[in-house]
Structures are given as structure tokens and as C-alpha cells.
């Protein structure tokens, strides 16, 4: 059963409460060849019962956050190159997608530990996002091409707090086990460098669902794109250098954009005005951003040397104040490549690069007996 959603923490109590939580280490001894075992990507499933990690040495692993030993985890094998992004289906808590520089997107059933679909996307894939209703993914290739992937499911169940679904009349049912069909659609080459993407939460109710796709660019802008037409509706001039990462708050109120200028800008989605920017004392390009489940707190990831030496800084979105710094235990050579807040608790997963002070790997603040 998913952990219950807890009371919301006010800003002035956050440091005391969150700072009392312990950090659990999850060490994966597997390392292939000469490649780095750095975890590049982290994703929680919708109920927060599982967390997936993908590494540069092609290791894809599913962890039980309450059991840190690797023997309780599951390795999913198939990719032949580094894994760049993992993301769970928002409406199917056991369905995981991963993309890799081996040119494929793979979809996994984490219950049966099998790959249920393998799609060749025609080039090195490095970014992936999933629409809120689970009906489409968009994968980004390193040649700045976006490729939509349609998911045709017998049903689109809604995950409830107890793990059941509400996709049919009558009592809640367990998630539909029928397989989905995945199809790569027409590629959409982009005129400029295109980095991370994310979807809007809102989906139009029509025969052909439509939503907005946000795409960051190397020119410091974010394109607001209509899906499925891929028409550009609006352009946000967000940073003075490349925009690298993006995340929409769970409340839908703010869009967070991380840049190579070491800033995270927060944009009001009602008027598309930048309300404030935040920046970690560690500096460095922001290659990942994540929101707490309540949309109140935000954190950024930086894999550059030195970014992990002074800890992981958490900010209050409404004021831009730094409210707490997680002591990561790194040294001057360490970085923090990935961060991900739990979907319903004040638990924070992050990865560290290997350095002289330790092997690196996955860490979760709060999983070791946390109560927030």
C-alpha cells in the first residue's frame, strides 16, 4: 500500500522537520566494463512504492525504498548502452519506460521483470516524457528530433491511494493487466538544439486528446508546443544560456526551468511571467529539477565537479528562499546527477557520482524510518 500523504510542512518548519530525517544508501555493486556506474536518472512510480534508476553503464534497476540491499532490487536487462532517462507511466504504477543512446525506447512490466515493447527510434535517445493520461510519450534524440510514441491501452485506469483503479463502474478494480500497444509516430525535427521535455497536466476532453508539450532549447528558450500538431504556441525567453531541464509543479502553478547559467527560473503558468529565480551556492549547470508533492519546495541537480561538495540545496518556491541543505557527504570532486521527490511524501531521492569519499549511487532522505 502506498504511504499516506502527510500534513504539509510550512516553510519555517521545513528545516527542523526535514533535517531530522535519516538518509538511506542503496549501493549497486554491478559495474560493467570501463563505463561509469553513475546514476543519471531517477523516477518514482505513481504510488511511491518503487524507485527506478538508470546508469551510464546501462544498468537499469528497480528498488524497494524500504529495503536498501541490492538483493531486494530488480535489474532489468536489455539496453546495450548508457541509460539516459527513466519514467513511469502516470496511470500504471508497474509500467516503466527507459531510453538509451543505443537508439531504443523500452517499456517494462516491473511485476514480471520483462520488456513488453522495444522501439527503435533511429538515433541516440536521451530524453523522455509521458503525458498525464498515459496515452503518449515523447522521446528526444541527440540530433534534436522529437518522436511521439502512442500508447493504445484497453483502458486507462486511474491509480488510487490503495493501488486499485477507478476505470470502470462499481467497486474499484485492480489495475488492468491487458497489454498495451506502442507505436513510434512521425518524427518532428527541431530547428534548434532541443533538450528536456515535459507535458502539461491538463488534457482536453475530445475524440483526439490534446495537451501542451514544453521543450527546452540551447538558445535559452522554452517552446510551448501543441500536441499532436507540434505547432509552437508560445516561446519563453527563460535564460541567457541553454535551458537544460524542466518540471511542472504538481499543482500546475509554476513551471521550473533549469539552465546552464546555474539558475532555476520559476514561471507562473497563468500569465507566463517569470516570478523569481533561485540558485544554489554550489553553482553549476542545472541538469535536473524536481518538485515536492505539494508544489512548495524545489531542488535542482548538477553533475559537474564540485556541485555535490557542499550539499543539496532545497528552495521554497513562493519566496525563493533556501530552506535546507541536505548534507551529501561528497567532496570537491563529487556531483549530483539526478534528483526526484517522492510523489506523496517529503522523501527525496538523489544520486551522487563516485569520488574519493565513496562509491556514489542512490540515496533517499526519509526512507530510513522517516515519518513525513
mmCIF file of C-alpha atoms in Angstrom:
data_model
loop_
_atom_site.group_PDB
_atom_site.id
_atom_site.type_symbol
_atom_site.label_atom_id
_atom_site.label_comp_id
_atom_site.label_asym_id
_atom_site.label_seq_id
_atom_site.Cartn_x
_atom_site.Cartn_y
_atom_site.Cartn_z
ATOM 1 C CA UNK A 1 0.000 0.000 0.000
ATOM 2 C CA UNK A 2 1.237 3.473 -0.829
ATOM 3 C CA UNK A 3 2.466 5.646 2.054
ATOM 4 C CA UNK A 4 -0.268 8.093 3.097
ATOM 5 C CA UNK A 5 0.069 11.747 2.210
ATOM 6 C CA UNK A 6 1.235 13.663 5.244
ATOM 7 C CA UNK A 7 0.479 17.113 6.597
ATOM 8 C CA UNK A 8 2.004 19.958 4.626
ATOM 9 C CA UNK A 9 5.144 21.480 6.082
ATOM 10 C CA UNK A 10 5.235 25.275 6.406
ATOM 11 C CA UNK A 11 8.411 26.995 5.296
ATOM 12 C CA UNK A 12 9.555 27.925 8.788
ATOM 13 C CA UNK A 13 9.268 24.319 9.989
ATOM 14 C CA UNK A 14 10.800 22.631 6.979
ATOM 15 C CA UNK A 15 14.461 22.692 8.037
ATOM 16 C CA UNK A 16 13.713 21.307 11.506
ATOM 17 C CA UNK A 17 11.380 18.541 10.308
ATOM 18 C CA UNK A 18 13.147 17.524 7.102
ATOM 19 C CA UNK A 19 16.553 17.868 8.735
ATOM 20 C CA UNK A 20 15.593 15.225 11.304
ATOM 21 C CA UNK A 21 15.166 12.558 8.632
ATOM 22 C CA UNK A 22 17.873 9.983 8.026
ATOM 23 C CA UNK A 23 19.393 9.168 4.655
ATOM 24 C CA UNK A 24 19.410 5.614 3.329
ATOM 25 C CA UNK A 25 22.175 4.463 0.951
ATOM 26 C CA UNK A 26 21.479 2.000 -1.862
ATOM 27 C CA UNK A 27 24.686 0.565 -3.237
ATOM 28 C CA UNK A 28 24.657 -1.361 -6.511
ATOM 29 C CA UNK A 29 27.869 -3.405 -6.834
ATOM 30 C CA UNK A 30 27.296 -4.094 -10.526
ATOM 31 C CA UNK A 31 29.608 -2.155 -12.874
ATOM 32 C CA UNK A 32 30.226 -3.153 -16.472
ATOM 33 C CA UNK A 33 33.370 -2.597 -18.494
ATOM 34 C CA UNK A 34 35.170 0.715 -18.210
ATOM 35 C CA UNK A 35 31.999 2.800 -18.094
ATOM 36 C CA UNK A 36 30.961 4.846 -15.122
ATOM 37 C CA UNK A 37 28.244 3.489 -12.842
ATOM 38 C CA UNK A 38 26.923 6.993 -12.221
ATOM 39 C CA UNK A 39 23.122 7.053 -11.901
ATOM 40 C CA UNK A 40 21.904 9.593 -14.447
ATOM 41 C CA UNK A 41 18.165 9.309 -13.933
ATOM 42 C CA UNK A 42 15.729 8.531 -11.096
ATOM 43 C CA UNK A 43 11.939 8.031 -11.165
ATOM 44 C CA UNK A 44 9.307 7.082 -8.573
ATOM 45 C CA UNK A 45 6.261 5.100 -9.615
ATOM 46 C CA UNK A 46 2.881 6.840 -9.067
ATOM 47 C CA UNK A 47 2.225 5.214 -5.691
ATOM 48 C CA UNK A 48 5.755 5.814 -4.405
ATOM 49 C CA UNK A 49 6.320 2.144 -3.660
ATOM 50 C CA UNK A 50 9.157 1.719 -6.165
ATOM 51 C CA UNK A 51 12.010 3.844 -7.454
ATOM 52 C CA UNK A 52 13.851 3.222 -10.726
ATOM 53 C CA UNK A 53 17.438 4.199 -11.531
ATOM 54 C CA UNK A 54 19.302 4.217 -14.835
ATOM 55 C CA UNK A 55 23.070 4.369 -15.125
ATOM 56 C CA UNK A 56 25.737 5.283 -17.635
ATOM 57 C CA UNK A 57 26.919 1.651 -17.712
ATOM 58 C CA UNK A 58 23.434 0.519 -18.914
ATOM 59 C CA UNK A 59 22.300 -0.752 -15.512
ATOM 60 C CA UNK A 60 18.535 -0.328 -15.057
ATOM 61 C CA UNK A 61 17.349 -1.201 -11.569
ATOM 62 C CA UNK A 62 14.080 -1.121 -9.619
ATOM 63 C CA UNK A 63 14.441 -0.564 -5.876
ATOM 64 C CA UNK A 64 12.144 -1.045 -2.917
ATOM 65 C CA UNK A 65 12.867 2.172 -0.972
ATOM 66 C CA UNK A 66 12.290 0.396 2.339
ATOM 67 C CA UNK A 67 14.932 -2.278 1.594
ATOM 68 C CA UNK A 68 18.288 -0.840 0.630
ATOM 69 C CA UNK A 69 20.125 -4.114 -0.038
ATOM 70 C CA UNK A 70 20.665 -4.841 -3.725
ATOM 71 C CA UNK A 71 19.265 -8.388 -3.291
ATOM 72 C CA UNK A 72 15.800 -6.870 -2.840
ATOM 73 C CA UNK A 73 16.074 -4.904 -6.083
ATOM 74 C CA UNK A 74 15.422 -5.984 -9.671
ATOM 75 C CA UNK A 75 17.772 -5.455 -12.584
ATOM 76 C CA UNK A 76 16.111 -5.086 -15.986
ATOM 77 C CA UNK A 77 18.448 -6.127 -18.792
ATOM 78 C CA UNK A 78 18.317 -5.303 -22.463
ATOM 79 C CA UNK A 79 19.868 -1.920 -23.188
ATOM 80 C CA UNK A 80 23.288 -2.082 -24.824
ATOM 81 C CA UNK A 81 24.433 1.466 -23.998
ATOM 82 C CA UNK A 82 24.014 4.056 -21.269
ATOM 83 C CA UNK A 83 20.518 4.775 -19.953
ATOM 84 C CA UNK A 84 19.649 8.450 -20.170
ATOM 85 C CA UNK A 85 16.091 8.644 -18.815
ATOM 86 C CA UNK A 86 13.566 6.510 -16.944
ATOM 87 C CA UNK A 87 9.921 7.439 -16.358
ATOM 88 C CA UNK A 88 6.906 5.538 -15.007
ATOM 89 C CA UNK A 89 3.510 5.593 -16.677
ATOM 90 C CA UNK A 90 1.498 8.121 -14.604
ATOM 91 C CA UNK A 91 -1.572 5.849 -14.596
ATOM 92 C CA UNK A 92 0.015 2.389 -14.450
ATOM 93 C CA UNK A 93 2.282 2.000 -11.467
ATOM 94 C CA UNK A 94 4.092 -1.103 -12.767
ATOM 95 C CA UNK A 95 4.846 0.211 -16.274
ATOM 96 C CA UNK A 96 8.269 1.809 -16.782
ATOM 97 C CA UNK A 97 9.839 3.331 -19.890
ATOM 98 C CA UNK A 98 13.554 3.857 -20.467
ATOM 99 C CA UNK A 99 15.552 5.421 -23.268
ATOM 100 C CA UNK A 100 19.185 4.923 -24.163
ATOM 101 C CA UNK A 101 21.923 6.025 -26.510
ATOM 102 C CA UNK A 102 21.578 2.539 -28.035
ATOM 103 C CA UNK A 103 18.755 4.108 -30.081
ATOM 104 C CA UNK A 104 15.866 2.390 -28.373
ATOM 105 C CA UNK A 105 12.980 3.105 -26.038
ATOM 106 C CA UNK A 106 11.968 0.094 -23.976
ATOM 107 C CA UNK A 107 8.828 -0.389 -21.924
ATOM 108 C CA UNK A 108 8.942 -2.753 -18.951
ATOM 109 C CA UNK A 109 6.458 -4.529 -16.743
ATOM 110 C CA UNK A 110 8.226 -4.356 -13.394
ATOM 111 C CA UNK A 111 5.974 -7.062 -11.910
ATOM 112 C CA UNK A 112 7.058 -9.708 -14.405
ATOM 113 C CA UNK A 113 10.516 -8.141 -14.939
ATOM 114 C CA UNK A 114 10.053 -8.279 -18.703
ATOM 115 C CA UNK A 115 10.411 -5.880 -21.603
ATOM 116 C CA UNK A 116 6.939 -5.617 -23.141
ATOM 117 C CA UNK A 117 7.912 -3.307 -26.003
ATOM 118 C CA UNK A 118 11.127 -2.269 -27.776
ATOM 119 C CA UNK A 119 11.032 0.658 -30.193
ATOM 120 C CA UNK A 120 13.908 1.690 -32.452
ATOM 121 C CA UNK A 121 13.793 5.498 -32.606
ATOM 122 C CA UNK A 122 16.534 5.871 -35.229
ATOM 123 C CA UNK A 123 19.202 7.627 -33.191
ATOM 124 C CA UNK A 124 20.641 8.256 -29.753
ATOM 125 C CA UNK A 125 17.752 8.862 -27.349
ATOM 126 C CA UNK A 126 18.491 11.000 -24.307
ATOM 127 C CA UNK A 127 15.216 12.431 -23.010
ATOM 128 C CA UNK A 128 11.733 11.066 -22.453
ATOM 129 C CA UNK A 129 8.428 12.324 -21.046
ATOM 130 C CA UNK A 130 4.990 10.788 -20.551
ATOM 131 C CA UNK A 131 1.624 12.539 -20.806
ATOM 132 C CA UNK A 132 -0.554 12.742 -17.696
ATOM 133 C CA UNK A 133 -3.146 10.316 -19.078
ATOM 134 C CA UNK A 134 -0.532 7.750 -20.155
ATOM 135 C CA UNK A 135 -1.605 7.904 -23.825
ATOM 136 C CA UNK A 136 1.595 9.259 -25.370
ATOM 137 C CA UNK A 137 5.327 9.600 -24.775
ATOM 138 C CA UNK A 138 7.754 11.931 -26.484
ATOM 139 C CA UNK A 139 11.368 10.862 -26.884
ATOM 140 C CA UNK A 140 14.133 13.294 -27.810
ATOM 141 C CA UNK A 141 17.160 12.266 -29.870
ATOM 142 C CA UNK A 142 20.556 13.912 -29.737
ATOM 143 C CA UNK A 143 20.084 15.166 -33.312
ATOM 144 C CA UNK A 144 17.281 17.437 -31.977
ATOM 145 C CA UNK A 145 14.416 15.317 -33.243
ATOM 146 C CA UNK A 146 11.276 14.693 -31.173
ATOM 147 C CA UNK A 147 9.422 11.426 -31.747
ATOM 148 C CA UNK A 148 5.956 10.804 -30.288
ATOM 149 C CA UNK A 149 5.052 7.287 -29.197
ATOM 150 C CA UNK A 150 1.368 6.426 -28.948
ATOM 151 C CA UNK A 151 0.154 4.008 -26.293
ATOM 152 C CA UNK A 152 -3.072 2.238 -27.118
ATOM 153 C CA UNK A 153 -4.399 0.619 -23.956
ATOM 154 C CA UNK A 154 -7.561 -1.419 -23.414
ATOM 155 C CA UNK A 155 -8.246 1.018 -20.584
ATOM 156 C CA UNK A 156 -6.581 3.974 -18.896
ATOM 157 C CA UNK A 157 -7.007 3.264 -15.170
ATOM 158 C CA UNK A 158 -6.581 5.927 -12.531
ATOM 159 C CA UNK A 159 -4.355 4.898 -9.643
ATOM 160 C CA UNK A 160 -5.994 5.307 -6.243
ATOM 161 C CA UNK A 161 -4.265 5.575 -2.874
ATOM 162 C CA UNK A 162 -4.715 1.857 -2.159
ATOM 163 C CA UNK A 163 -3.330 0.740 -5.511
ATOM 164 C CA UNK A 164 -6.750 -0.011 -7.076
ATOM 165 C CA UNK A 165 -8.175 1.757 -10.104
ATOM 166 C CA UNK A 166 -11.309 3.699 -10.999
ATOM 167 C CA UNK A 167 -11.578 2.896 -14.701
ATOM 168 C CA UNK A 168 -14.955 1.128 -14.522
ATOM 169 C CA UNK A 169 -18.329 1.413 -12.779
ATOM 170 C CA UNK A 170 -18.793 -0.393 -9.498
ATOM 171 C CA UNK A 171 -16.234 -1.207 -6.831
ATOM 172 C CA UNK A 172 -12.594 -0.256 -7.513
ATOM 173 C CA UNK A 173 -10.727 -2.874 -9.507
ATOM 174 C CA UNK A 174 -7.116 -3.915 -9.524
ATOM 175 C CA UNK A 175 -5.114 -2.439 -12.440
ATOM 176 C CA UNK A 176 -5.978 -3.844 -15.862
ATOM 177 C CA UNK A 177 -3.350 -6.391 -16.889
ATOM 178 C CA UNK A 178 -4.073 -6.362 -20.628
ATOM 179 C CA UNK A 179 -1.015 -5.397 -22.717
ATOM 180 C CA UNK A 180 -0.774 -2.022 -24.405
ATOM 181 C CA UNK A 181 0.330 -1.361 -27.985
ATOM 182 C CA UNK A 182 3.190 1.097 -28.533
ATOM 183 C CA UNK A 183 3.835 2.789 -31.862
ATOM 184 C CA UNK A 184 6.518 5.294 -32.830
ATOM 185 C CA UNK A 185 4.905 8.064 -34.890
ATOM 186 C CA UNK A 186 6.253 10.571 -37.401
ATOM 187 C CA UNK A 187 9.496 12.265 -36.238
ATOM 188 C CA UNK A 188 9.491 16.029 -35.730
ATOM 189 C CA UNK A 189 12.948 17.565 -36.361
ATOM 190 C CA UNK A 190 13.525 20.788 -34.405
ATOM 191 C CA UNK A 191 15.318 23.831 -35.880
ATOM 192 C CA UNK A 192 17.450 24.396 -32.765
ATOM 193 C CA UNK A 193 19.096 22.326 -30.060
ATOM 194 C CA UNK A 194 16.337 20.672 -28.045
ATOM 195 C CA UNK A 195 16.985 19.290 -24.574
ATOM 196 C CA UNK A 196 14.424 18.177 -21.964
ATOM 197 C CA UNK A 197 10.637 17.980 -22.382
ATOM 198 C CA UNK A 198 7.603 17.686 -20.121
ATOM 199 C CA UNK A 199 3.831 17.640 -20.656
ATOM 200 C CA UNK A 200 1.129 19.851 -19.202
ATOM 201 C CA UNK A 201 -1.212 18.290 -16.642
ATOM 202 C CA UNK A 202 -4.364 19.401 -18.471
ATOM 203 C CA UNK A 203 -5.777 17.190 -21.221
ATOM 204 C CA UNK A 204 -8.613 18.321 -23.488
ATOM 205 C CA UNK A 205 -11.698 16.119 -23.475
ATOM 206 C CA UNK A 206 -12.295 15.182 -27.094
ATOM 207 C CA UNK A 207 -12.044 12.269 -29.515
ATOM 208 C CA UNK A 208 -8.407 13.237 -30.049
ATOM 209 C CA UNK A 209 -6.869 14.252 -26.715
ATOM 210 C CA UNK A 210 -4.569 17.266 -26.915
ATOM 211 C CA UNK A 211 -2.185 18.881 -24.481
ATOM 212 C CA UNK A 212 0.832 21.145 -24.303
ATOM 213 C CA UNK A 213 4.406 19.952 -24.520
ATOM 214 C CA UNK A 214 7.204 22.103 -23.050
ATOM 215 C CA UNK A 215 10.634 21.768 -24.674
ATOM 216 C CA UNK A 216 13.849 23.444 -23.525
ATOM 217 C CA UNK A 217 16.377 24.695 -26.076
ATOM 218 C CA UNK A 218 20.054 25.509 -26.321
ATOM 219 C CA UNK A 219 19.182 29.156 -27.034
ATOM 220 C CA UNK A 220 17.845 29.771 -23.529
ATOM 221 C CA UNK A 221 14.189 29.450 -24.518
ATOM 222 C CA UNK A 222 11.320 27.084 -23.804
ATOM 223 C CA UNK A 223 8.900 26.262 -26.591
ATOM 224 C CA UNK A 224 5.267 25.684 -25.656
ATOM 225 C CA UNK A 225 4.124 23.193 -28.294
ATOM 226 C CA UNK A 226 0.629 21.951 -29.075
ATOM 227 C CA UNK A 227 0.333 18.172 -29.241
ATOM 228 C CA UNK A 228 -0.389 16.388 -31.559
ATOM 229 C CA UNK A 229 0.090 19.175 -34.143
ATOM 230 C CA UNK A 230 3.569 20.195 -32.844
ATOM 231 C CA UNK A 231 2.735 23.819 -33.593
ATOM 232 C CA UNK A 232 4.672 26.299 -31.429
ATOM 233 C CA UNK A 233 2.143 28.320 -29.438
ATOM 234 C CA UNK A 234 4.483 30.487 -27.387
ATOM 235 C CA UNK A 235 8.180 30.926 -26.602
ATOM 236 C CA UNK A 236 9.524 31.732 -23.148
ATOM 237 C CA UNK A 237 12.828 33.606 -23.139
ATOM 238 C CA UNK A 238 13.924 31.987 -19.918
ATOM 239 C CA UNK A 239 17.722 32.084 -19.554
ATOM 240 C CA UNK A 240 20.776 33.775 -21.008
ATOM 241 C CA UNK A 241 22.271 30.388 -21.914
ATOM 242 C CA UNK A 242 20.977 26.881 -22.613
ATOM 243 C CA UNK A 243 17.872 25.610 -20.831
ATOM 244 C CA UNK A 244 18.644 22.048 -19.773
ATOM 245 C CA UNK A 245 15.864 20.783 -17.511
ATOM 246 C CA UNK A 246 12.195 21.405 -16.853
ATOM 247 C CA UNK A 247 9.454 20.337 -14.440
ATOM 248 C CA UNK A 248 5.846 21.395 -13.929
ATOM 249 C CA UNK A 249 4.714 21.733 -10.316
ATOM 250 C CA UNK A 250 2.156 19.104 -9.213
ATOM 251 C CA UNK A 251 -0.269 21.977 -8.607
ATOM 252 C CA UNK A 252 0.287 23.233 -12.156
ATOM 253 C CA UNK A 253 1.001 26.730 -10.861
ATOM 254 C CA UNK A 254 4.687 27.045 -11.747
ATOM 255 C CA UNK A 255 6.932 25.758 -14.473
ATOM 256 C CA UNK A 256 10.532 25.342 -13.270
ATOM 257 C CA UNK A 257 13.351 25.669 -15.815
ATOM 258 C CA UNK A 258 16.961 24.794 -15.059
ATOM 259 C CA UNK A 259 19.751 26.386 -17.073
ATOM 260 C CA UNK A 260 23.453 26.134 -17.777
ATOM 261 C CA UNK A 261 23.728 29.550 -16.056
ATOM 262 C CA UNK A 262 23.242 27.791 -12.663
ATOM 263 C CA UNK A 263 19.749 29.269 -12.245
ATOM 264 C CA UNK A 264 16.298 27.768 -11.814
ATOM 265 C CA UNK A 265 13.600 30.126 -13.060
ATOM 266 C CA UNK A 266 10.002 29.791 -11.873
ATOM 267 C CA UNK A 267 7.265 30.780 -14.336
ATOM 268 C CA UNK A 268 3.629 31.449 -13.467
ATOM 269 C CA UNK A 269 1.561 29.311 -15.839
ATOM 270 C CA UNK A 270 -1.398 31.725 -15.779
ATOM 271 C CA UNK A 271 0.420 34.659 -17.378
ATOM 272 C CA UNK A 272 3.821 33.139 -18.344
ATOM 273 C CA UNK A 273 5.763 35.697 -16.344
ATOM 274 C CA UNK A 274 8.936 34.724 -14.502
ATOM 275 C CA UNK A 275 8.171 35.254 -10.817
ATOM 276 C CA UNK A 276 11.630 34.548 -9.410
ATOM 277 C CA UNK A 277 14.887 32.675 -9.853
ATOM 278 C CA UNK A 278 16.851 30.562 -7.384
ATOM 279 C CA UNK A 279 20.454 29.476 -7.460
ATOM 280 C CA UNK A 280 22.464 27.030 -5.390
ATOM 281 C CA UNK A 281 25.645 28.201 -3.681
ATOM 282 C CA UNK A 282 27.390 25.316 -5.438
ATOM 283 C CA UNK A 283 26.768 26.833 -8.870
ATOM 284 C CA UNK A 284 26.967 24.651 -11.967
ATOM 285 C CA UNK A 285 24.545 23.804 -14.752
ATOM 286 C CA UNK A 286 21.117 22.617 -13.538
ATOM 287 C CA UNK A 287 20.543 19.329 -15.363
ATOM 288 C CA UNK A 288 17.528 18.215 -13.370
ATOM 289 C CA UNK A 289 14.730 19.802 -11.343
ATOM 290 C CA UNK A 290 12.113 18.199 -9.099
ATOM 291 C CA UNK A 291 9.108 19.442 -7.109
ATOM 292 C CA UNK A 292 7.860 18.179 -3.761
ATOM 293 C CA UNK A 293 4.379 16.624 -3.980
ATOM 294 C CA UNK A 294 2.728 19.787 -2.616
ATOM 295 C CA UNK A 295 4.441 22.108 -5.086
ATOM 296 C CA UNK A 296 6.024 24.108 -2.257
ATOM 297 C CA UNK A 297 9.662 23.061 -2.465
ATOM 298 C CA UNK A 298 12.043 22.578 -5.358
ATOM 299 C CA UNK A 299 15.517 21.136 -5.801
ATOM 300 C CA UNK A 300 17.978 21.008 -8.688
ATOM 301 C CA UNK A 301 20.618 18.507 -9.831
ATOM 302 C CA UNK A 302 24.112 19.299 -11.087
ATOM 303 C CA UNK A 303 26.570 16.633 -12.195
ATOM 304 C CA UNK A 304 29.560 18.962 -12.542
ATOM 305 C CA UNK A 305 32.645 18.579 -10.359
ATOM 306 C CA UNK A 306 32.127 20.424 -7.093
ATOM 307 C CA UNK A 307 28.322 20.601 -7.201
ATOM 308 C CA UNK A 308 27.935 17.895 -4.574
ATOM 309 C CA UNK A 309 30.626 19.047 -2.201
ATOM 310 C CA UNK A 310 28.511 21.441 -0.130
ATOM 311 C CA UNK A 311 25.263 19.507 -0.106
ATOM 312 C CA UNK A 312 21.959 19.603 -1.942
ATOM 313 C CA UNK A 313 20.060 22.867 -1.547
ATOM 314 C CA UNK A 314 16.238 22.955 -1.256
ATOM 315 C CA UNK A 315 14.264 26.122 -2.045
ATOM 316 C CA UNK A 316 10.819 27.428 -1.121
ATOM 317 C CA UNK A 317 9.039 28.175 -4.383
ATOM 318 C CA UNK A 318 6.872 31.077 -3.226
ATOM 319 C CA UNK A 319 9.704 33.125 -1.721
ATOM 320 C CA UNK A 320 12.781 31.695 -3.420
ATOM 321 C CA UNK A 321 14.427 31.227 -0.017
ATOM 322 C CA UNK A 322 16.916 28.433 0.590
ATOM 323 C CA UNK A 323 15.238 26.437 3.379
ATOM 324 C CA UNK A 324 17.591 23.496 3.883
ATOM 325 C CA UNK A 325 20.790 21.937 2.550
ATOM 326 C CA UNK A 326 20.985 18.145 2.536
ATOM 327 C CA UNK A 327 24.475 17.030 3.624
ATOM 328 C CA UNK A 328 25.517 14.705 0.810
ATOM 329 C CA UNK A 329 28.903 13.754 2.210
ATOM 330 C CA UNK A 330 30.658 14.461 -1.074
ATOM 331 C CA UNK A 331 33.976 16.164 -1.681
ATOM 332 C CA UNK A 332 35.221 18.697 -4.207
ATOM 333 C CA UNK A 333 35.126 16.088 -6.997
ATOM 334 C CA UNK A 334 31.540 14.972 -6.481
ATOM 335 C CA UNK A 335 28.371 15.864 -8.356
ATOM 336 C CA UNK A 336 24.635 15.186 -8.038
ATOM 337 C CA UNK A 337 23.383 13.989 -11.454
ATOM 338 C CA UNK A 338 19.736 13.292 -10.555
ATOM 339 C CA UNK A 339 17.066 14.260 -8.001
ATOM 340 C CA UNK A 340 13.454 13.128 -7.536
ATOM 341 C CA UNK A 341 10.919 13.932 -4.824
ATOM 342 C CA UNK A 342 8.544 11.173 -3.679
ATOM 343 C CA UNK A 343 5.022 11.606 -5.189
ATOM 344 C CA UNK A 344 3.226 11.886 -1.831
ATOM 345 C CA UNK A 345 5.781 12.274 0.975
ATOM 346 C CA UNK A 346 8.685 14.517 1.897
ATOM 347 C CA UNK A 347 11.198 11.891 0.805
ATOM 348 C CA UNK A 348 13.969 12.953 -1.558
ATOM 349 C CA UNK A 349 15.921 10.580 -3.791
ATOM 350 C CA UNK A 350 19.184 11.696 -5.341
ATOM 351 C CA UNK A 351 22.314 10.204 -6.848
ATOM 352 C CA UNK A 352 25.955 11.049 -6.311
ATOM 353 C CA UNK A 353 28.969 10.480 -8.502
ATOM 354 C CA UNK A 354 31.762 8.234 -7.319
ATOM 355 C CA UNK A 355 34.670 10.132 -5.748
ATOM 356 C CA UNK A 356 37.373 9.644 -3.181
ATOM 357 C CA UNK A 357 34.856 9.676 -0.326
ATOM 358 C CA UNK A 358 32.634 6.860 -1.564
ATOM 359 C CA UNK A 359 31.268 4.789 -4.434
ATOM 360 C CA UNK A 360 28.335 7.057 -5.218
ATOM 361 C CA UNK A 361 24.911 5.664 -6.035
ATOM 362 C CA UNK A 362 21.311 6.173 -4.917
ATOM 363 C CA UNK A 363 20.409 7.866 -1.639
ATOM 364 C CA UNK A 364 16.939 8.592 -0.228
ATOM 365 C CA UNK A 365 16.320 11.091 2.550
ATOM 366 C CA UNK A 366 13.432 9.878 4.708
ATOM 367 C CA UNK A 367 13.294 6.214 3.676
ATOM 368 C CA UNK A 368 15.248 5.079 6.727
ATOM 369 C CA UNK A 369 12.356 5.267 9.172
ATOM 370 C CA UNK A 370 11.176 8.706 8.065
ATOM 371 C CA UNK A 371 7.698 9.836 9.053
ATOM 372 C CA UNK A 372 6.979 12.957 6.969
#
